Coordinates of C-alpha atoms in Angstrom, one line a residue:
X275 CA 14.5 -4.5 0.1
X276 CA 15.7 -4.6 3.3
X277 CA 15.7 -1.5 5.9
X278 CA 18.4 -1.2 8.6
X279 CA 17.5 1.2 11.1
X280 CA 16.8 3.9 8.6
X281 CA 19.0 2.8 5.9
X282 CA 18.0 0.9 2.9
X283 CA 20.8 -1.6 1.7
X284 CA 21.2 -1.0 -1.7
X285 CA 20.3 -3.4 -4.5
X286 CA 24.3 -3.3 -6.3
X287 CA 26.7 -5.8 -7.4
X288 CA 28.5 -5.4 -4.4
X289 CA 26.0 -6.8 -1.7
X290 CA 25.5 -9.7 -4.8
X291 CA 29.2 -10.4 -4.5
X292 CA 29.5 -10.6 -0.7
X293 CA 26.3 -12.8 -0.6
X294 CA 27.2 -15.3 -3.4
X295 CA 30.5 -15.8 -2.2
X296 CA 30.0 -16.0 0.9
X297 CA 27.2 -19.0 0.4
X298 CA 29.9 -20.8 -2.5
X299 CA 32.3 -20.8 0.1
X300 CA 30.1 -22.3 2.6
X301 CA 29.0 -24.7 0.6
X302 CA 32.6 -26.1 -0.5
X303 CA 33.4 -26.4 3.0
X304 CA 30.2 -28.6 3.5
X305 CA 31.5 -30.5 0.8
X306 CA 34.9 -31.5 1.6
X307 CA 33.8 -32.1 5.3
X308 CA 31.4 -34.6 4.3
X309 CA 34.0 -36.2 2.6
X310 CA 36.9 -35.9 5.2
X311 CA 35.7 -35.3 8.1
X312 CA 32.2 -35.8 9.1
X313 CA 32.7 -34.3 12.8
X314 CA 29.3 -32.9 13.7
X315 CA 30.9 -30.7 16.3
X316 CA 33.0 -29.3 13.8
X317 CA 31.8 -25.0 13.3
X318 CA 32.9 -23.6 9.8
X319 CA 30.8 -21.8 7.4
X320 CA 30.6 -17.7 6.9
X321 CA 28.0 -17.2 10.2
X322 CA 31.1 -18.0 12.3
X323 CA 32.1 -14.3 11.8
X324 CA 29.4 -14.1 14.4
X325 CA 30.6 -15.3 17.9
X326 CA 27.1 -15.9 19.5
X327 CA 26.2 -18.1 15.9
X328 CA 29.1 -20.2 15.7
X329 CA 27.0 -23.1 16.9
X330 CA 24.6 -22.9 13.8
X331 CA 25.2 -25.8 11.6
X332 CA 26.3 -24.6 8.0
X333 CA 23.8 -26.1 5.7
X334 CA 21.3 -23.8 8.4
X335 CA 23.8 -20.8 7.8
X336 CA 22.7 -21.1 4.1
X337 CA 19.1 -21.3 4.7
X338 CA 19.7 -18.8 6.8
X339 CA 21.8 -16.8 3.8
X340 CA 19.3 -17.4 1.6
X341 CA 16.2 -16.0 3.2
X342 CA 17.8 -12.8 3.8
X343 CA 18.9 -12.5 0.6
X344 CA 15.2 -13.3 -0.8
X345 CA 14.2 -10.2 1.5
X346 CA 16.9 -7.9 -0.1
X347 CA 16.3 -8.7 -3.7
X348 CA 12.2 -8.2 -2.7
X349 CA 10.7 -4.9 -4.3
X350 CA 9.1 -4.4 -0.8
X351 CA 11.0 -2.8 2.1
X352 CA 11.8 -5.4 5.1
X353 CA 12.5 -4.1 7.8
X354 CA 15.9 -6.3 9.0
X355 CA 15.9 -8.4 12.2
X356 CA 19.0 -9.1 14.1
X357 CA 19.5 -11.9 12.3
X358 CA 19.7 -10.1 8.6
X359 CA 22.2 -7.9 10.2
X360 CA 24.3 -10.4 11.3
X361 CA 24.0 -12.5 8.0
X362 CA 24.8 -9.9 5.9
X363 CA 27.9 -8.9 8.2
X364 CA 29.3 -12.4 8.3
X365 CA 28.8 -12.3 4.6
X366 CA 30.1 -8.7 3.8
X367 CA 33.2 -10.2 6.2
X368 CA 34.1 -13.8 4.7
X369 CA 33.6 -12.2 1.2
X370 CA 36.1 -9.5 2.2
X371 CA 38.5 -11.7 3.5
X372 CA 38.2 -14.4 0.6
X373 CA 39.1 -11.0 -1.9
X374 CA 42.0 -10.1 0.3
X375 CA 43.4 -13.5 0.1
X376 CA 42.5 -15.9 -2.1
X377 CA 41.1 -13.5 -5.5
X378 CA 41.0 -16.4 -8.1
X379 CA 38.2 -18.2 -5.7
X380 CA 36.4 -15.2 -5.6
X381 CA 36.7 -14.9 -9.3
X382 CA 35.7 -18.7 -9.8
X383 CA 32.4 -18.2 -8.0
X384 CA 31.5 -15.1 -9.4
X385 CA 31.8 -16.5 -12.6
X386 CA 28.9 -17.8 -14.9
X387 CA 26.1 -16.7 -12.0
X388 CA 22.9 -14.7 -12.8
X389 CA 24.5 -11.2 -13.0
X390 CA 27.7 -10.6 -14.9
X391 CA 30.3 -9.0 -12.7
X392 CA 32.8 -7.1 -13.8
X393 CA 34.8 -5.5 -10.8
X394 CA 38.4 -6.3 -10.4
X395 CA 38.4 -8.9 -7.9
X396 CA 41.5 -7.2 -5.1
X397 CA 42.5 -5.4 -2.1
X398 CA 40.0 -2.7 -3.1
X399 CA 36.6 -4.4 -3.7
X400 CA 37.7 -6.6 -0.2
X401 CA 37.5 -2.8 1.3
X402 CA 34.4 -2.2 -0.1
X403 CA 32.7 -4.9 0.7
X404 CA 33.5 -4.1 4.4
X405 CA 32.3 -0.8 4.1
X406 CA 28.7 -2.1 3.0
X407 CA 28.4 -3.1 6.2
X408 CA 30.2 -0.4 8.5
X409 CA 28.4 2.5 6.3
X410 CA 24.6 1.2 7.7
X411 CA 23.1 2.4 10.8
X412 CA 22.7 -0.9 12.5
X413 CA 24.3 -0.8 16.4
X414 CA 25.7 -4.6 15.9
X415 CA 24.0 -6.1 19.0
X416 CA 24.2 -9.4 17.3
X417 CA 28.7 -8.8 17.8
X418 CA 27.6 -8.0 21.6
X419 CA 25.0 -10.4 22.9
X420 CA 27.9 -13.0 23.7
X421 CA 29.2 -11.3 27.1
X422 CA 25.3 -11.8 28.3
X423 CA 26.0 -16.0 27.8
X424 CA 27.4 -16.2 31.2
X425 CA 24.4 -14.3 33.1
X426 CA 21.4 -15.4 34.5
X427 CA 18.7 -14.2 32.4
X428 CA 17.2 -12.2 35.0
X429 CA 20.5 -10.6 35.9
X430 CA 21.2 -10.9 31.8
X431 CA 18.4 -8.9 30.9
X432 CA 18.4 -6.3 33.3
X433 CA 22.2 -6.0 32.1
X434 CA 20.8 -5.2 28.6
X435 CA 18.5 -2.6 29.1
X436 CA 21.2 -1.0 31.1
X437 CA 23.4 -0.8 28.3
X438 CA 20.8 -0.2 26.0
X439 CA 20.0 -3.5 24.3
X440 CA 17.0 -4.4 23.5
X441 CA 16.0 -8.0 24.5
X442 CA 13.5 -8.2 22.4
X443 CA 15.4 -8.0 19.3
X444 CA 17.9 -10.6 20.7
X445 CA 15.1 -12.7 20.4
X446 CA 15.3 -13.6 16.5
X447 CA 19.0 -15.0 17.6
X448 CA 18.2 -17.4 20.0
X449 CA 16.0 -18.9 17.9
X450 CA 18.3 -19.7 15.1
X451 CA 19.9 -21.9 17.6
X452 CA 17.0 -24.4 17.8
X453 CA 17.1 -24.5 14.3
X454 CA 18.3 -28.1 12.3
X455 CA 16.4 -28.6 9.0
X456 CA 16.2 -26.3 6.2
X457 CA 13.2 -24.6 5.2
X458 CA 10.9 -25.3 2.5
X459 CA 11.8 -21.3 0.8
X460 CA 15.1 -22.3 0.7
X461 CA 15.0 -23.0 -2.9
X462 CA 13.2 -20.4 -3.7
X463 CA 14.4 -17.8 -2.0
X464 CA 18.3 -18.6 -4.2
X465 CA 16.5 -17.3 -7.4
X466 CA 18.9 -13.8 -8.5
X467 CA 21.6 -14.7 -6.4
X468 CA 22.4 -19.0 -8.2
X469 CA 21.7 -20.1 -11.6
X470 CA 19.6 -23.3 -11.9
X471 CA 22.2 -25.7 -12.6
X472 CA 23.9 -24.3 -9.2
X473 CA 20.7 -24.4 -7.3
X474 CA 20.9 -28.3 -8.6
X475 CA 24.6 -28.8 -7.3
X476 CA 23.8 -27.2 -3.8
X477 CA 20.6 -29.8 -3.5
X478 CA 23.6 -32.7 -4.1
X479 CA 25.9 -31.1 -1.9
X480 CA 23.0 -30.5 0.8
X481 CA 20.9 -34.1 0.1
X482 CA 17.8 -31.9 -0.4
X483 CA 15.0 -33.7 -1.1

């Protein structure tokens, strides 16, 4: 389970919804830029919800997806880096959105997956699924860390402390921006959130081996 500040985020259908369809959607935009585009500069994927990890590649922004998830379906607390929060913001966001706009999508991935949903998929449940988000305790640095880009780090990190950021904890972000390959959880950590035979169509999509 994972801990945000001093809030627990819930195991319900709603966090399920925003994280499975935030990773479908992801995963069909993979799929039709491999096919039509193949630009490796190109930035899509639900993580672009995050200015600072627009960069990430998206196949890394399901890996990514995917190990949070695994820490919020775990019986033991987590307590959630910046990362997490950011992950499950981008995903609370991009699921929102995709129920504000385009309902039948959301009601196609939802369908036939390991927990049988039965919200109505609208305006409202797009409301709620923003709220999961807003209604934790988290401060959001991973929304503010962009305006330090253009610092030296010296003069950067004095700026954080200043306004009460804690470099530290930026850490966990810069990382993710080294990162290329998927992990060898990545699998694994799907289980409760796909079925088998999707886990088998995102190794296709992906070229998991």
């Amino acid at each position: 389970m994972l801990q945000i500040a001093d809030t627990k985020l819930p195991h319900t259908v709603l966090c399920y919804v925003a994280f499975r369809a935030a990773f479908h959607d992801t995963l069909e935009q993979i799929a039709v830029h491999d096919r039509h585009d193949g630009d490796p500069h190109t930035r899509f994927g639900f993580l672009t919800e995050v200015p600072f990890l627009r960069c990430v590649p998206a196949h890394v922004q399901l890996d990514l997806l995917a190990e949070t998830w695994s820490r919020h379906a775990a019986h033991d607390p987590h307590e959630a880096d910046l990362v997490d929060e950011a992950v499950l913001y981008a995903a609370c966001e991009t699921a929102g959105r995709l129920c504000a706009e385009e309902p039948e999508t959301v009601a196609r991935y939802l369908s036939g997956g390991p927990i049988d949903v039965t919200l109505a998929v609208d305006g409202l449940l797009a409301d709620e699924l923003r709220a999961l988000h807003l209604n934790l305790a988290g401060e959001g640095d991973f929304l503010t860390i962009s305006q330090f880009e253009d610092h030296p780090p010296k003069e950067g990190r004095a700026l954080k402390i200043k306004l009460g950021v804690d470099p530290d904890r930026l850490e966990p972000l810069f990382d993710v921006l080294s990162r290329w390959n998927l992990s060898a959880e990545f699998l694994g950590n799907l289980s409760g959130l796909m079925t088998g035979y999707e886990i088998l169509s995102a190794v296709n999509v992906l070229g998991v081996k």
